[in-house]
CSV table of N, CA and C in Angstrom, one decimal:
chain,number,residue,atom,x,y,z
A,1,UNK,N,-18.5,-202.9,-14.0
A,1,UNK,CA,-18.3,-201.3,-14.9
A,1,UNK,C,-18.7,-201.2,-16.1
A,2,UNK,N,-19.0,-202.8,-16.7
A,2,UNK,CA,-19.5,-203.0,-18.3
A,2,UNK,C,-20.1,-201.9,-18.5
A,3,UNK,N,-21.5,-202.3,-17.2
A,3,UNK,CA,-23.4,-201.6,-17.1
A,3,UNK,C,-22.6,-200.2,-16.8
A,4,UNK,N,-21.5,-199.8,-16.4
A,4,UNK,CA,-21.5,-198.3,-15.6
A,4,UNK,C,-21.4,-197.5,-16.9
A,5,UNK,N,-21.0,-198.3,-17.7
A,5,UNK,CA,-20.3,-197.7,-18.7
A,5,UNK,C,-21.1,-197.2,-20.1
A,6,UNK,N,-22.6,-198.6,-19.9
A,6,UNK,CA,-23.0,-199.0,-21.2
A,6,UNK,C,-24.0,-198.0,-20.5
A,7,UNK,N,-24.8,-196.8,-19.9
A,7,UNK,CA,-26.1,-196.1,-18.8
A,7,UNK,C,-24.7,-195.2,-19.2
A,8,UNK,N,-23.5,-194.9,-18.8
A,8,UNK,CA,-23.3,-194.0,-19.2
A,8,UNK,C,-23.1,-193.0,-21.0
A,9,UNK,N,-22.9,-194.3,-21.4
A,9,UNK,CA,-23.3,-194.4,-23.0
A,9,UNK,C,-24.8,-193.3,-23.2
A,10,UNK,N,-25.8,-194.5,-22.6
A,10,UNK,CA,-27.6,-194.0,-23.2
A,10,UNK,C,-26.7,-193.3,-22.5
A,11,UNK,N,-26.7,-192.3,-21.6
A,11,UNK,CA,-27.2,-191.4,-21.1
A,11,UNK,C,-26.6,-189.6,-21.8
A,12,UNK,N,-25.2,-190.4,-22.1
A,12,UNK,CA,-24.1,-188.8,-23.9
A,12,UNK,C,-25.6,-189.2,-24.2
A,13,UNK,N,-26.2,-190.2,-25.5
A,13,UNK,CA,-27.2,-190.5,-26.7
A,13,UNK,C,-28.5,-190.1,-25.8
A,14,UNK,N,-28.6,-189.9,-25.3
A,14,UNK,CA,-29.9,-189.0,-24.7
A,14,UNK,C,-30.4,-187.9,-24.2
A,15,UNK,N,-27.7,-186.7,-24.5
A,15,UNK,CA,-28.2,-185.8,-23.8
A,15,UNK,C,-28.0,-185.8,-25.7
A,16,UNK,N,-27.5,-186.3,-27.0
A,16,UNK,CA,-27.7,-185.2,-27.7
A,16,UNK,C,-28.5,-185.6,-28.1
A,17,UNK,N,-29.6,-186.8,-28.0
A,17,UNK,CA,-30.7,-185.9,-28.6
A,17,UNK,C,-31.8,-185.0,-28.6
A,18,UNK,N,-31.6,-185.3,-27.0
A,18,UNK,CA,-32.3,-183.9,-26.9
A,18,UNK,C,-31.7,-182.5,-27.0
A,19,UNK,N,-29.9,-182.4,-26.9
A,19,UNK,CA,-29.7,-181.5,-27.8
A,19,UNK,C,-30.1,-181.1,-29.5
A,20,UNK,N,-30.3,-182.2,-29.2
A,20,UNK,CA,-30.4,-182.1,-31.5
A,20,UNK,C,-32.4,-181.9,-31.0
A,21,UNK,N,-33.2,-182.0,-30.4
A,21,UNK,CA,-34.0,-181.2,-30.2
A,21,UNK,C,-34.5,-180.1,-30.4
A,22,UNK,N,-33.3,-179.7,-29.3
A,22,UNK,CA,-33.3,-177.9,-29.0
A,22,UNK,C,-32.9,-177.6,-29.9
A,23,UNK,N,-31.5,-177.4,-30.7
A,23,UNK,CA,-31.5,-177.1,-32.2
A,23,UNK,C,-32.2,-176.8,-32.9
A,24,UNK,N,-33.1,-177.9,-33.0
A,24,UNK,CA,-33.6,-177.7,-34.0
A,24,UNK,C,-35.8,-177.0,-33.8
A,25,UNK,N,-35.4,-177.2,-33.2
A,25,UNK,CA,-36.5,-176.2,-31.4
A,25,UNK,C,-36.3,-175.0,-32.3
A,26,UNK,N,-35.0,-174.3,-32.1
A,26,UNK,CA,-34.4,-173.3,-32.1
A,26,UNK,C,-34.5,-173.1,-33.6
A,27,UNK,N,-34.1,-174.0,-34.7
A,27,UNK,CA,-33.9,-173.0,-36.2
A,27,UNK,C,-35.0,-173.3,-36.7
A,28,UNK,N,-36.2,-174.3,-36.2
A,28,UNK,CA,-37.9,-173.6,-36.3
A,28,UNK,C,-38.0,-172.7,-36.6
A,29,UNK,N,-38.1,-171.7,-35.4
A,29,UNK,CA,-37.8,-170.5,-34.8
A,29,UNK,C,-36.9,-169.5,-35.0
A,30,UNK,N,-35.9,-169.8,-35.8
A,30,UNK,CA,-35.2,-169.0,-36.2
A,30,UNK,C,-35.7,-168.7,-37.7
A,31,UNK,N,-36.1,-170.2,-38.9
A,31,UNK,CA,-36.1,-169.9,-40.0
A,31,UNK,C,-38.3,-168.9,-39.5
A,32,UNK,N,-38.7,-169.1,-39.4
A,32,UNK,CA,-40.5,-168.3,-38.8
A,32,UNK,C,-39.2,-166.8,-38.8
A,33,UNK,N,-39.1,-166.5,-37.2
A,33,UNK,CA,-38.5,-165.3,-37.3
A,33,UNK,C,-37.8,-164.6,-38.7
A,34,UNK,N,-37.1,-165.3,-39.6
A,34,UNK,CA,-36.2,-165.2,-40.6
A,34,UNK,C,-37.6,-165.1,-41.6
A,35,UNK,N,-38.9,-165.4,-42.0
A,35,UNK,CA,-40.2,-165.1,-42.5
A,35,UNK,C,-41.0,-164.0,-42.5
A,36,UNK,N,-40.5,-163.5,-41.0
A,36,UNK,CA,-41.5,-162.9,-40.5
A,36,UNK,C,-40.4,-160.7,-41.4
A,37,UNK,N,-39.6,-161.4,-40.5
A,37,UNK,CA,-38.4,-160.1,-41.1
A,37,UNK,C,-38.3,-160.0,-42.6
A,38,UNK,N,-38.6,-161.4,-43.7
A,38,UNK,CA,-38.5,-160.9,-44.9
A,38,UNK,C,-39.8,-160.9,-45.5
A,39,UNK,N,-41.7,-161.3,-44.8
A,39,UNK,CA,-42.8,-160.3,-44.8
A,39,UNK,C,-42.2,-159.0,-44.8
A,40,UNK,N,-41.5,-158.6,-43.5
A,40,UNK,CA,-41.9,-157.1,-43.1
A,40,UNK,C,-41.0,-156.3,-44.2
A,41,UNK,N,-39.8,-156.9,-44.9
A,41,UNK,CA,-38.8,-156.3,-45.5
A,41,UNK,C,-39.6,-156.0,-47.4
A,42,UNK,N,-40.5,-156.9,-47.7
A,42,UNK,CA,-40.3,-156.5,-48.9
A,42,UNK,C,-42.1,-155.8,-49.2
A,43,UNK,N,-42.9,-155.3,-47.5
A,43,UNK,CA,-44.0,-154.9,-47.3
A,43,UNK,C,-43.0,-153.0,-47.5
A,44,UNK,N,-42.2,-152.4,-46.7
A,44,UNK,CA,-41.1,-152.0,-46.5
A,44,UNK,C,-41.3,-151.2,-48.3
A,45,UNK,N,-40.0,-152.6,-48.2
A,45,UNK,CA,-39.9,-151.8,-50.3
A,45,UNK,C,-40.7,-151.4,-50.9
A,46,UNK,N,-42.6,-153.0,-50.7
A,46,UNK,CA,-43.4,-151.6,-51.7
A,46,UNK,C,-43.5,-150.6,-50.9
A,47,UNK,N,-43.4,-150.5,-50.2
A,47,UNK,CA,-43.8,-148.4,-49.5
A,47,UNK,C,-42.4,-147.5,-49.6
A,48,UNK,N,-41.9,-147.9,-50.1
A,48,UNK,CA,-40.0,-147.3,-50.8
A,48,UNK,C,-41.3,-146.9,-52.6
A,49,UNK,N,-41.2,-148.2,-53.1
A,49,UNK,CA,-40.5,-148.1,-54.4
A,49,UNK,C,-43.0,-146.9,-54.5
A,50,UNK,N,-43.7,-147.0,-53.8
A,50,UNK,CA,-44.9,-146.4,-53.9
A,50,UNK,C,-44.8,-145.5,-53.7
A,51,UNK,N,-44.2,-144.0,-52.6
A,51,UNK,CA,-42.8,-143.6,-51.8
A,51,UNK,C,-43.2,-143.2,-53.0
A,52,UNK,N,-41.9,-143.8,-54.1
A,52,UNK,CA,-40.8,-142.9,-55.0
A,52,UNK,C,-41.8,-143.0,-56.2
A,53,UNK,N,-42.3,-143.6,-56.8
A,53,UNK,CA,-43.4,-143.4,-57.9
A,53,UNK,C,-44.4,-141.8,-57.6
A,54,UNK,N,-45.3,-142.1,-56.3
A,54,UNK,CA,-44.8,-141.0,-55.8
A,54,UNK,C,-44.6,-139.4,-56.0
A,55,UNK,N,-43.6,-139.4,-56.1
A,55,UNK,CA,-42.3,-138.4,-55.1
A,55,UNK,C,-42.3,-138.0,-57.0
A,56,UNK,N,-41.9,-139.2,-57.4
A,56,UNK,CA,-41.9,-138.7,-59.4
A,56,UNK,C,-43.0,-138.1,-60.0
A,57,UNK,N,-43.9,-138.3,-59.6
A,57,UNK,CA,-45.4,-138.3,-60.8
A,57,UNK,C,-44.8,-136.2,-60.2
A,58,UNK,N,-45.0,-136.3,-58.8
A,58,UNK,CA,-44.9,-135.2,-58.1
A,58,UNK,C,-44.2,-133.9,-59.0
A,59,UNK,N,-43.1,-134.7,-58.8
A,59,UNK,CA,-41.6,-134.0,-59.2
A,59,UNK,C,-41.7,-133.5,-60.3
A,60,UNK,N,-43.1,-134.3,-61.7
A,60,UNK,CA,-43.1,-134.1,-62.6
A,60,UNK,C,-44.5,-132.9,-62.9
A,61,UNK,N,-45.1,-133.2,-61.8
A,61,UNK,CA,-46.3,-132.3,-62.1
A,61,UNK,C,-46.1,-130.5,-61.4
A,62,UNK,N,-45.1,-130.5,-60.5
A,62,UNK,CA,-44.5,-129.6,-60.0
A,62,UNK,C,-43.1,-128.7,-60.3
A,63,UNK,N,-42.7,-130.0,-62.1
A,63,UNK,CA,-41.4,-129.0,-63.1
A,63,UNK,C,-41.7,-126.9,-63.9
A,64,UNK,N,-41.6,-126.8,-63.4
A,64,UNK,CA,-41.8,-124.9,-64.6
A,64,UNK,C,-42.2,-125.3,-65.8
A,65,UNK,N,-43.6,-124.8,-66.0
A,65,UNK,CA,-43.9,-124.8,-67.8
A,65,UNK,C,-43.7,-124.2,-68.3
A,66,UNK,N,-43.8,-123.9,-69.4
A,66,UNK,CA,-43.7,-123.4,-70.6
A,66,UNK,C,-45.7,-122.7,-70.3
A,67,UNK,N,-45.1,-120.9,-70.7
A,67,UNK,CA,-46.4,-120.5,-71.0
A,67,UNK,C,-47.5,-120.7,-72.3
A,68,UNK,N,-46.1,-121.4,-73.6
A,68,UNK,CA,-47.0,-121.6,-74.5
A,68,UNK,C,-47.2,-123.5,-75.2
A,69,UNK,N,-47.4,-123.9,-75.6
A,69,UNK,CA,-47.4,-125.2,-75.1
A,69,UNK,C,-46.5,-126.0,-77.0
A,70,UNK,N,-45.8,-124.1,-77.7
A,70,UNK,CA,-44.9,-125.1,-78.5
A,70,UNK,C,-43.9,-124.6,-78.3
A,71,UNK,N,-43.6,-123.6,-77.8
A,71,UNK,CA,-41.9,-123.8,-76.6
A,71,UNK,C,-41.8,-124.6,-75.6
A,72,UNK,N,-40.2,-125.0,-74.9
A,72,UNK,CA,-40.0,-125.6,-74.2
A,72,UNK,C,-39.8,-124.5,-73.1
A,73,UNK,N,-39.4,-124.6,-72.1
A,73,UNK,CA,-38.8,-123.8,-71.2
A,73,UNK,C,-38.3,-122.3,-71.3
A,74,UNK,N,-37.0,-123.1,-71.6
A,74,UNK,CA,-35.7,-122.4,-71.4
A,74,UNK,C,-36.0,-122.3,-73.4
A,75,UNK,N,-36.8,-121.7,-73.6
A,75,UNK,CA,-37.2,-121.4,-75.0
A,75,UNK,C,-38.3,-120.2,-75.5
A,76,UNK,N,-39.2,-119.6,-73.9
A,76,UNK,CA,-40.0,-118.5,-74.0
A,76,UNK,C,-39.7,-117.9,-73.3
A,77,UNK,N,-38.0,-117.4,-74.3
A,77,UNK,CA,-37.6,-115.8,-73.0
A,77,UNK,C,-39.1,-114.4,-72.9
A,78,UNK,N,-39.2,-114.6,-74.6
A,78,UNK,CA,-40.0,-113.9,-73.9
A,78,UNK,C,-41.9,-114.1,-73.0
A,79,UNK,N,-42.0,-114.9,-72.4
A,79,UNK,CA,-42.5,-115.6,-71.2
A,79,UNK,C,-44.6,-116.0,-72.4
A,80,UNK,N,-44.3,-115.2,-74.0
A,80,UNK,CA,-45.9,-115.4,-74.4
A,80,UNK,C,-46.0,-116.4,-74.4
A,81,UNK,N,-47.6,-116.7,-74.1
A,81,UNK,CA,-48.8,-117.4,-74.7
A,81,UNK,C,-49.5,-118.4,-75.5
A,82,UNK,N,-49.0,-119.9,-75.6
A,82,UNK,CA,-50.0,-120.3,-76.7
A,82,UNK,C,-50.5,-119.4,-77.6
A,83,UNK,N,-51.5,-118.6,-78.0
A,83,UNK,CA,-52.3,-118.3,-78.6
A,83,UNK,C,-51.6,-116.7,-78.9
A,84,UNK,N,-50.6,-116.3,-78.4
A,84,UNK,CA,-49.6,-115.2,-78.8
A,84,UNK,C,-48.3,-115.8,-79.5
A,85,UNK,N,-48.9,-117.0,-80.1
A,85,UNK,CA,-47.3,-117.7,-80.3
A,85,UNK,C,-47.3,-117.1,-81.6
A,86,UNK,N,-46.2,-116.3,-82.5
A,86,UNK,CA,-45.9,-115.1,-83.6
A,86,UNK,C,-45.5,-116.1,-84.9
A,87,UNK,N,-44.8,-117.2,-84.6
A,87,UNK,CA,-44.1,-118.5,-85.7
A,87,UNK,C,-46.0,-118.9,-86.3
A,88,UNK,N,-46.9,-119.2,-85.3
A,88,UNK,CA,-48.1,-120.0,-85.6
A,88,UNK,C,-49.5,-119.1,-84.6
A,89,UNK,N,-49.2,-117.5,-86.0
A,89,UNK,CA,-50.2,-116.5,-85.7
A,89,UNK,C,-51.9,-116.8,-85.3
A,90,UNK,N,-52.1,-118.2,-86.1
A,90,UNK,CA,-53.5,-117.3,-86.4
A,90,UNK,C,-54.0,-119.4,-86.3
A,91,UNK,N,-55.7,-119.7,-85.9
A,91,UNK,CA,-55.8,-121.4,-85.1
A,91,UNK,C,-55.6,-122.1,-86.0
A,92,UNK,N,-55.9,-122.3,-87.0
A,92,UNK,CA,-55.5,-123.5,-87.4
A,92,UNK,C,-54.3,-123.9,-88.3
A,93,UNK,N,-52.9,-122.8,-88.0
A,93,UNK,CA,-51.6,-123.0,-87.8
A,93,UNK,C,-51.7,-123.8,-86.7
A,94,UNK,N,-51.7,-123.2,-84.9
A,94,UNK,CA,-51.5,-123.3,-84.1
A,94,UNK,C,-52.8,-124.9,-84.1
A,95,UNK,N,-53.7,-125.1,-85.1
A,95,UNK,CA,-54.6,-126.6,-85.0
A,95,UNK,C,-53.6,-127.9,-86.0
A,96,UNK,N,-52.3,-127.5,-86.1
A,96,UNK,CA,-52.4,-127.9,-87.8
A,96,UNK,C,-50.5,-128.5,-86.0
A,97,UNK,N,-50.2,-127.0,-85.8
A,97,UNK,CA,-48.8,-127.9,-85.4
A,97,UNK,C,-48.7,-128.8,-84.2
A,98,UNK,N,-50.0,-128.8,-83.4
A,98,UNK,CA,-50.6,-129.5,-82.2
A,98,UNK,C,-51.0,-130.5,-82.6
A,99,UNK,N,-51.7,-131.0,-84.0
A,99,UNK,CA,-51.9,-132.0,-84.5
A,99,UNK,C,-49.8,-132.8,-84.1
A,100,UNK,N,-49.3,-132.1,-84.9
A,100,UNK,CA,-47.5,-132.8,-85.2
A,100,UNK,C,-47.4,-133.1,-84.2
A,101,UNK,N,-47.2,-131.9,-83.1
A,101,UNK,CA,-46.8,-132.0,-81.6
A,101,UNK,C,-47.6,-133.5,-81.2
A,102,UNK,N,-48.3,-133.9,-81.2
A,102,UNK,CA,-49.1,-134.7,-80.6
A,102,UNK,C,-49.7,-134.3,-79.3
A,103,UNK,N,-50.3,-133.9,-79.2
A,103,UNK,CA,-50.7,-132.5,-78.1
A,103,UNK,C,-52.3,-132.7,-77.6
A,104,UNK,N,-53.2,-132.9,-76.8
A,104,UNK,CA,-54.5,-132.7,-77.0
A,104,UNK,C,-55.3,-131.8,-77.9
A,105,UNK,N,-55.6,-131.4,-78.6
A,105,UNK,CA,-56.5,-130.1,-79.2
A,105,UNK,C,-57.3,-129.7,-77.4
A,106,UNK,N,-57.5,-130.5,-76.8
A,106,UNK,CA,-58.5,-129.6,-75.5
A,106,UNK,C,-57.5,-129.0,-74.4
A,107,UNK,N,-56.9,-129.0,-74.1
A,107,UNK,CA,-55.6,-129.1,-72.6
A,107,UNK,C,-53.8,-128.6,-74.3
A,108,UNK,N,-53.5,-129.1,-74.4
A,108,UNK,CA,-52.8,-129.0,-75.7
A,108,UNK,C,-51.5,-129.3,-74.8
A,109,UNK,N,-52.2,-130.6,-74.3
A,109,UNK,CA,-51.0,-131.4,-73.5
A,109,UNK,C,-50.2,-132.7,-74.2
A,110,UNK,N,-49.5,-133.8,-73.7
A,110,UNK,CA,-50.2,-135.3,-73.6
A,110,UNK,C,-50.6,-136.1,-72.7
A,111,UNK,N,-51.4,-136.5,-73.4
A,111,UNK,CA,-52.4,-137.2,-72.2
A,111,UNK,C,-51.8,-139.4,-72.1
A,112,UNK,N,-50.8,-138.9,-73.0
A,112,UNK,CA,-50.4,-141.0,-72.3
A,112,UNK,C,-51.2,-141.8,-73.6
A,113,UNK,N,-52.3,-141.4,-74.4
A,113,UNK,CA,-53.3,-141.7,-74.5
A,113,UNK,C,-55.2,-142.3,-74.0
A,114,UNK,N,-54.2,-140.9,-72.8
A,114,UNK,CA,-55.9,-141.0,-71.9
A,114,UNK,C,-56.9,-139.7,-72.9
A,115,UNK,N,-57.8,-140.5,-74.0
A,115,UNK,CA,-58.6,-139.7,-74.0
A,115,UNK,C,-59.7,-138.7,-73.3
A,116,UNK,N,-59.8,-139.1,-71.7
A,116,UNK,CA,-60.9,-138.6,-71.9
A,116,UNK,C,-60.6,-137.1,-71.0
A,117,UNK,N,-60.1,-136.0,-72.0
A,117,UNK,CA,-59.5,-135.1,-71.9
A,117,UNK,C,-60.9,-134.5,-71.1
A,118,UNK,N,-61.7,-133.7,-70.4
A,118,UNK,CA,-63.3,-132.4,-70.3
A,118,UNK,C,-62.2,-131.9,-70.8
A,119,UNK,N,-61.6,-130.9,-70.8
A,119,UNK,CA,-61.3,-129.7,-70.8
A,119,UNK,C,-62.3,-128.6,-71.9
A,120,UNK,N,-62.6,-127.9,-72.0
A,120,UNK,CA,-63.6,-127.1,-72.5
A,120,UNK,C,-62.9,-125.7,-73.3
A,121,UNK,N,-63.2,-124.8,-74.7
A,121,UNK,CA,-63.0,-123.2,-75.0
A,121,UNK,C,-64.0,-122.2,-74.0
A,122,UNK,N,-62.9,-121.9,-73.3
A,122,UNK,CA,-63.4,-121.2,-72.5
A,122,UNK,C,-64.6,-119.7,-73.9
A,123,UNK,N,-64.0,-119.7,-74.8
A,123,UNK,CA,-64.4,-118.7,-75.6
A,123,UNK,C,-66.6,-119.2,-75.8
A,124,UNK,N,-66.2,-120.0,-76.9
A,124,UNK,CA,-67.5,-120.6,-77.8
A,124,UNK,C,-68.0,-122.9,-77.0
A,125,UNK,N,-67.6,-122.7,-76.0
A,125,UNK,CA,-67.8,-124.2,-75.3
A,125,UNK,C,-67.9,-124.9,-76.2
A,126,UNK,N,-66.9,-125.2,-77.7
A,126,UNK,CA,-66.4,-126.6,-78.3
A,126,UNK,C,-65.2,-127.5,-77.5
A,127,UNK,N,-65.3,-128.7,-77.3
A,127,UNK,CA,-64.3,-129.4,-77.7
A,127,UNK,C,-62.6,-129.1,-78.7
A,128,UNK,N,-62.6,-128.3,-77.6
A,128,UNK,CA,-61.0,-127.2,-78.3
A,128,UNK,C,-60.4,-126.6,-77.1
A,129,UNK,N,-59.5,-126.1,-77.0
A,129,UNK,CA,-58.6,-125.0,-76.6
A,129,UNK,C,-58.5,-123.7,-76.9
A,130,UNK,N,-58.4,-123.0,-76.3
A,130,UNK,CA,-59.6,-121.5,-76.7
A,130,UNK,C,-57.9,-120.8,-78.4
A,131,UNK,N,-56.9,-121.6,-77.4
A,131,UNK,CA,-56.1,-120.8,-78.4
A,131,UNK,C,-55.7,-121.6,-80.0
A,132,UNK,N,-57.4,-122.8,-80.2
A,132,UNK,CA,-57.2,-123.0,-81.3
A,132,UNK,C,-58.6,-122.3,-81.8
A,133,UNK,N,-59.9,-122.1,-81.1
A,133,UNK,CA,-60.6,-121.3,-81.4
A,133,UNK,C,-60.6,-120.4,-82.6
A,134,UNK,N,-61.2,-120.6,-83.7
A,134,UNK,CA,-61.7,-119.7,-85.1
A,134,UNK,C,-62.6,-118.8,-84.6
A,135,UNK,N,-64.1,-118.5,-83.0
A,135,UNK,CA,-64.5,-118.9,-83.6
A,135,UNK,C,-64.0,-117.3,-83.8
A,136,UNK,N,-65.5,-115.8,-83.7
A,136,UNK,CA,-65.3,-114.0,-83.9
A,136,UNK,C,-65.6,-114.0,-82.6
A,137,UNK,N,-65.5,-113.4,-81.5
A,137,UNK,CA,-66.0,-113.1,-80.1
A,137,UNK,C,-67.3,-112.2,-80.0
A,138,UNK,N,-68.8,-112.1,-79.1
A,138,UNK,CA,-69.1,-112.0,-79.8
A,138,UNK,C,-68.8,-110.8,-80.2
A,139,UNK,N,-69.9,-110.0,-81.0
A,139,UNK,CA,-69.6,-108.4,-80.4
A,139,UNK,C,-69.8,-107.7,-79.2
A,140,UNK,N,-70.0,-106.0,-79.2
A,140,UNK,CA,-71.0,-105.3,-77.9
A,140,UNK,C,-71.7,-104.5,-78.4
A,141,UNK,N,-73.2,-105.1,-77.9
A,141,UNK,CA,-74.4,-105.1,-77.9
A,141,UNK,C,-75.0,-103.3,-78.6
A,142,UNK,N,-75.6,-102.4,-79.6
A,142,UNK,CA,-75.5,-102.2,-79.8
A,142,UNK,C,-77.0,-100.7,-78.5
A,143,UNK,N,-75.8,-99.9,-78.1
A,143,UNK,CA,-77.1,-99.0,-76.4
A,143,UNK,C,-77.6,-98.1,-77.4
A,144,UNK,N,-78.7,-98.1,-77.0
A,144,UNK,CA,-79.6,-96.6,-77.7
A,144,UNK,C,-79.4,-95.0,-76.5
A,145,UNK,N,-78.5,-95.9,-75.1
A,145,UNK,CA,-78.3,-94.6,-74.2
A,145,UNK,C,-76.9,-93.6,-74.4
A,146,UNK,N,-77.7,-92.3,-74.4
A,146,UNK,CA,-75.9,-91.4,-74.8
A,146,UNK,C,-75.2,-91.2,-73.6
A,147,UNK,N,-74.2,-91.0,-74.3
A,147,UNK,CA,-72.9,-90.5,-73.0
A,147,UNK,C,-72.5,-89.2,-72.9
A,148,UNK,N,-72.6,-89.1,-72.2
A,148,UNK,CA,-72.5,-87.6,-71.3
A,148,UNK,C,-70.9,-88.0,-71.1
A,149,UNK,N,-70.8,-86.4,-72.1
A,149,UNK,CA,-69.1,-86.5,-71.8
A,149,UNK,C,-68.8,-84.7,-71.5
């Protein structure tokens, strides 16, 4: 009878050992699955962050802007352009205002430290915005042809 009891006890211990090994095996599989899910979640969060950044840039770039570099969108009621602003009627006063506002003198926008603006004046090809150009436009060449009226 004692032998039967010891045999049964050994059987139970063996079953517990097998059960513990299976439990450990399943725990390791679960741990690997959780690590994979966590990595996938991190990749998805990174993608979402990149999409949010791109969306913010898109929204910023597509905001309505004033025709005048010196006026806010809501204050430019007559929709004048920068070179038609009555408060700064000449290129010198516009250049001074652009400097005060921290605007790039080539494109009249803020660049956040980007000094590689490639915009040039369409009037004189100088390194400034046309609204800041003080060169006179070339005159109309004289023609010897007579006009018939």
